[in-house]
Amino acid sequence: MWTLALGGIFLAAVEACVFCRFPDRELSGRLARLCSQMEVQWKDCEVSWTFSAFALDDASLNKITEKTHRVLRVMEIKGSLYSLPSYWQWLRKTKLQEYNREALCPPSCRGSTILYNCSTCQGFEVYCWPRKRCFPG
């Protein structure tokens, strides 16, 4: 997993990026309710919300928030919570890394970009990654 210390800012753990946007979706409360229902099967449910190693651009932040809303909605409707740990693991190990990379590499990033700290939801400007880091070889 990549650890970001962009622009001299260490990303401290406060909350997950999926809570940064669309407050009307009430993802934090919904996720807390789902976690409380899964307490026996997944003791570290709320700990898993920490995405401190990631920063996303505006478009990626919106996409990941909407995706999480839809996934939680399906779980709520079906009453099936067993896929929540899998979704969270996929989000952390696959999707957030992919979106993070897309935000810092061409063609999305040109010179510099604004990323949002996935712990604090604060935006900050960073330089794009060099082409060799984005496309090694």
PDB file of C-alpha atoms in Angstrom:
ATOM      1  CA  MET A   1       0.000   0.000   0.000  1.00  0.00           C
ATOM      2  CA  TRP A   2       1.264   3.475  -0.800  1.00  0.00           C
ATOM      3  CA  THR A   3       1.682   5.849   2.053  1.00  0.00           C
ATOM      4  CA  LEU A   4       1.213   9.450   1.102  1.00  0.00           C
ATOM      5  CA  ALA A   5       3.134  12.216   2.727  1.00  0.00           C
ATOM      6  CA  LEU A   6       2.305  14.764   0.082  1.00  0.00           C
ATOM      7  CA  GLY A   7       3.476  18.323   0.380  1.00  0.00           C
ATOM      8  CA  GLY A   8       4.887  17.593   3.828  1.00  0.00           C
ATOM      9  CA  ILE A   9       1.447  16.723   5.172  1.00  0.00           C
ATOM     10  CA  PHE A  10       1.128  13.474   7.094  1.00  0.00           C
ATOM     11  CA  LEU A  11      -2.349  12.106   6.674  1.00  0.00           C
ATOM     12  CA  ALA A  12      -3.656  11.429  10.172  1.00  0.00           C
ATOM     13  CA  ALA A  13      -6.508   9.034  10.802  1.00  0.00           C
ATOM     14  CA  VAL A  14      -9.781  10.783  11.507  1.00  0.00           C
ATOM     15  CA  GLU A  15     -12.381   9.363   9.147  1.00  0.00           C
ATOM     16  CA  ALA A  16     -12.821   7.728   5.757  1.00  0.00           C
ATOM     17  CA  CYS A  17     -13.039   9.543   2.420  1.00  0.00           C
ATOM     18  CA  VAL A  18     -16.465   8.094   1.809  1.00  0.00           C
ATOM     19  CA  PHE A  19     -17.800  10.413   4.523  1.00  0.00           C
ATOM     20  CA  CYS A  20     -16.388  13.585   2.924  1.00  0.00           C
ATOM     21  CA  ARG A  21     -19.161  14.121   0.377  1.00  0.00           C
ATOM     22  CA  PHE A  22     -22.920  13.922   0.087  1.00  0.00           C
ATOM     23  CA  PRO A  23     -23.903  14.329   3.763  1.00  0.00           C
ATOM     24  CA  ASP A  24     -27.515  13.596   2.797  1.00  0.00           C
ATOM     25  CA  ARG A  25     -26.476   9.972   2.145  1.00  0.00           C
ATOM     26  CA  GLU A  26     -25.628   9.695   5.884  1.00  0.00           C
ATOM     27  CA  LEU A  27     -22.974   7.056   5.183  1.00  0.00           C
ATOM     28  CA  SER A  28     -21.296   7.388   8.567  1.00  0.00           C
ATOM     29  CA  GLY A  29     -24.460   6.594  10.513  1.00  0.00           C
ATOM     30  CA  ARG A  30     -25.506   3.825   8.159  1.00  0.00           C
ATOM     31  CA  LEU A  31     -22.099   2.204   8.326  1.00  0.00           C
ATOM     32  CA  ALA A  32     -22.102   2.474  12.131  1.00  0.00           C
ATOM     33  CA  ARG A  33     -25.468   0.666  12.233  1.00  0.00           C
ATOM     34  CA  LEU A  34     -24.210  -2.079   9.912  1.00  0.00           C
ATOM     35  CA  CYS A  35     -21.024  -2.461  11.974  1.00  0.00           C
ATOM     36  CA  SER A  36     -23.021  -2.771  15.193  1.00  0.00           C
ATOM     37  CA  GLN A  37     -25.022  -5.594  13.599  1.00  0.00           C
ATOM     38  CA  MET A  38     -21.777  -7.340  12.594  1.00  0.00           C
ATOM     39  CA  GLU A  39     -19.972  -6.898  15.914  1.00  0.00           C
ATOM     40  CA  VAL A  40     -19.614 -10.635  16.532  1.00  0.00           C
ATOM     41  CA  GLN A  41     -18.373 -11.537  13.031  1.00  0.00           C
ATOM     42  CA  TRP A  42     -16.148  -8.496  12.438  1.00  0.00           C
ATOM     43  CA  LYS A  43     -14.795  -6.916  15.598  1.00  0.00           C
ATOM     44  CA  ASP A  44     -12.635  -4.339  13.766  1.00  0.00           C
ATOM     45  CA  CYS A  45     -15.416  -3.014  11.557  1.00  0.00           C
ATOM     46  CA  GLU A  46     -15.189   0.629  12.653  1.00  0.00           C
ATOM     47  CA  VAL A  47     -11.371   0.539  12.735  1.00  0.00           C
ATOM     48  CA  SER A  48     -11.448  -0.384   9.039  1.00  0.00           C
ATOM     49  CA  TRP A  49     -12.955   3.023   8.162  1.00  0.00           C
ATOM     50  CA  THR A  50      -9.535   4.652   8.391  1.00  0.00           C
ATOM     51  CA  PHE A  51      -8.141   5.464   4.955  1.00  0.00           C
ATOM     52  CA  SER A  52      -5.315   7.667   6.162  1.00  0.00           C
ATOM     53  CA  ALA A  53      -2.876   6.527   3.475  1.00  0.00           C
ATOM     54  CA  PHE A  54      -4.985   7.921   0.653  1.00  0.00           C
ATOM     55  CA  ALA A  55      -5.834  11.220  -0.974  1.00  0.00           C
ATOM     56  CA  LEU A  56      -8.249  11.502  -3.887  1.00  0.00           C
ATOM     57  CA  ASP A  57      -9.193  14.103  -6.440  1.00  0.00           C
ATOM     58  CA  ASP A  58     -12.672  15.586  -6.606  1.00  0.00           C
ATOM     59  CA  ALA A  59     -14.078  13.207  -9.235  1.00  0.00           C
ATOM     60  CA  SER A  60     -12.696  10.082  -7.536  1.00  0.00           C
ATOM     61  CA  LEU A  61     -14.016  11.205  -4.175  1.00  0.00           C
ATOM     62  CA  ASN A  62     -17.497  11.594  -5.633  1.00  0.00           C
ATOM     63  CA  LYS A  63     -17.311   8.208  -7.397  1.00  0.00           C
ATOM     64  CA  ILE A  64     -16.158   6.290  -4.331  1.00  0.00           C
ATOM     65  CA  THR A  65     -18.774   7.946  -2.111  1.00  0.00           C
ATOM     66  CA  GLU A  66     -21.582   7.137  -4.530  1.00  0.00           C
ATOM     67  CA  LYS A  67     -20.331   3.561  -4.962  1.00  0.00           C
ATOM     68  CA  THR A  68     -20.246   3.056  -1.192  1.00  0.00           C
ATOM     69  CA  HIS A  69     -23.758   4.487  -0.866  1.00  0.00           C
ATOM     70  CA  ARG A  70     -25.057   1.992  -3.420  1.00  0.00           C
ATOM     71  CA  VAL A  71     -23.257  -0.975  -1.868  1.00  0.00           C
ATOM     72  CA  LEU A  72     -24.569  -0.116   1.606  1.00  0.00           C
ATOM     73  CA  ARG A  73     -28.062   0.359   0.194  1.00  0.00           C
ATOM     74  CA  VAL A  74     -28.049  -3.127  -1.343  1.00  0.00           C
ATOM     75  CA  MET A  75     -26.840  -4.612   1.954  1.00  0.00           C
ATOM     76  CA  GLU A  76     -29.560  -2.757   3.862  1.00  0.00           C
ATOM     77  CA  ILE A  77     -32.301  -3.885   1.470  1.00  0.00           C
ATOM     78  CA  LYS A  78     -31.159  -7.512   1.354  1.00  0.00           C
ATOM     79  CA  GLY A  79     -30.323  -7.604   5.055  1.00  0.00           C
ATOM     80  CA  SER A  80     -27.093  -9.335   4.105  1.00  0.00           C
ATOM     81  CA  LEU A  81     -24.055  -7.836   5.789  1.00  0.00           C
ATOM     82  CA  TYR A  82     -21.536 -10.581   5.128  1.00  0.00           C
ATOM     83  CA  SER A  83     -20.067  -8.850   2.082  1.00  0.00           C
ATOM     84  CA  LEU A  84     -19.241  -5.661   4.019  1.00  0.00           C
ATOM     85  CA  PRO A  85     -15.724  -6.803   5.054  1.00  0.00           C
ATOM     86  CA  SER A  86     -14.999  -7.888   1.463  1.00  0.00           C
ATOM     87  CA  TYR A  87     -16.176  -4.570   0.070  1.00  0.00           C
ATOM     88  CA  TRP A  88     -14.106  -2.604   2.559  1.00  0.00           C
ATOM     89  CA  GLN A  89     -11.018  -4.707   1.826  1.00  0.00           C
ATOM     90  CA  TRP A  90     -11.512  -4.264  -1.934  1.00  0.00           C
ATOM     91  CA  LEU A  91     -11.943  -0.531  -1.431  1.00  0.00           C
ATOM     92  CA  ARG A  92      -8.721  -0.242   0.569  1.00  0.00           C
ATOM     93  CA  LYS A  93      -6.510  -2.654  -1.374  1.00  0.00           C
ATOM     94  CA  THR A  94      -7.741  -2.027  -4.901  1.00  0.00           C
ATOM     95  CA  LYS A  95     -10.014   0.891  -5.657  1.00  0.00           C
ATOM     96  CA  LEU A  96      -8.511   3.628  -3.470  1.00  0.00           C
ATOM     97  CA  GLN A  97      -5.019   2.811  -4.716  1.00  0.00           C
ATOM     98  CA  GLU A  98      -6.265   2.880  -8.304  1.00  0.00           C
ATOM     99  CA  TYR A  99      -8.043   6.228  -7.869  1.00  0.00           C
ATOM    100  CA  ASN A 100      -5.064   7.668  -5.989  1.00  0.00           C
ATOM    101  CA  ARG A 101      -2.751   6.709  -8.853  1.00  0.00           C
ATOM    102  CA  GLU A 102      -5.149   8.036 -11.494  1.00  0.00           C
ATOM    103  CA  ALA A 103      -5.347  11.370  -9.675  1.00  0.00           C
ATOM    104  CA  LEU A 104      -1.558  11.789  -9.639  1.00  0.00           C
ATOM    105  CA  CYS A 105      -0.694  10.486 -13.119  1.00  0.00           C
ATOM    106  CA  PRO A 106      -1.330  11.720 -16.659  1.00  0.00           C
ATOM    107  CA  PRO A 107      -3.674  12.260 -18.353  1.00  0.00           C
ATOM    108  CA  SER A 108      -5.755  13.264 -15.281  1.00  0.00           C
ATOM    109  CA  CYS A 109      -2.962  15.187 -13.627  1.00  0.00           C
ATOM    110  CA  ARG A 110      -1.152  17.982 -15.463  1.00  0.00           C
ATOM    111  CA  GLY A 111       1.517  19.736 -13.408  1.00  0.00           C
ATOM    112  CA  SER A 112      -0.368  19.837 -10.136  1.00  0.00           C
ATOM    113  CA  THR A 113      -3.774  18.901  -8.801  1.00  0.00           C
ATOM    114  CA  ILE A 114      -5.967  19.295  -5.748  1.00  0.00           C
ATOM    115  CA  LEU A 115      -6.306  16.155  -3.655  1.00  0.00           C
ATOM    116  CA  TYR A 116      -8.525  15.628  -0.640  1.00  0.00           C
ATOM    117  CA  ASN A 117      -7.020  14.010   2.425  1.00  0.00           C
ATOM    118  CA  CYS A 118      -9.054  10.868   3.106  1.00  0.00           C
ATOM    119  CA  SER A 119      -8.793  11.418   6.844  1.00  0.00           C
ATOM    120  CA  THR A 120      -9.620  15.091   7.209  1.00  0.00           C
ATOM    121  CA  CYS A 121     -11.455  15.782   3.919  1.00  0.00           C
ATOM    122  CA  GLN A 122      -9.263  18.867   3.470  1.00  0.00           C
ATOM    123  CA  GLY A 123      -8.059  19.752  -0.019  1.00  0.00           C
ATOM    124  CA  PHE A 124      -4.429  20.538  -0.771  1.00  0.00           C
ATOM    125  CA  GLU A 125      -2.392  21.087  -3.908  1.00  0.00           C
ATOM    126  CA  VAL A 126       0.240  18.518  -4.878  1.00  0.00           C
ATOM    127  CA  TYR A 127       2.522  18.061  -7.859  1.00  0.00           C
ATOM    128  CA  CYS A 128       1.748  15.227 -10.215  1.00  0.00           C
ATOM    129  CA  TRP A 129       3.933  12.169 -10.086  1.00  0.00           C
ATOM    130  CA  PRO A 130       6.747  11.912 -12.644  1.00  0.00           C
ATOM    131  CA  ARG A 131       5.893   9.898 -15.733  1.00  0.00           C
ATOM    132  CA  LYS A 132       8.437   7.202 -14.762  1.00  0.00           C
ATOM    133  CA  ARG A 133       6.655   6.591 -11.465  1.00  0.00           C
ATOM    134  CA  CYS A 134       3.299   6.370 -13.212  1.00  0.00           C
ATOM    135  CA  PHE A 135       4.492   4.212 -16.086  1.00  0.00           C
ATOM    136  CA  PRO A 136       7.666   2.347 -15.048  1.00  0.00           C
ATOM    137  CA  GLY A 137       9.630   0.577 -17.727  1.00  0.00           C
TER     138      GLY A 137
END
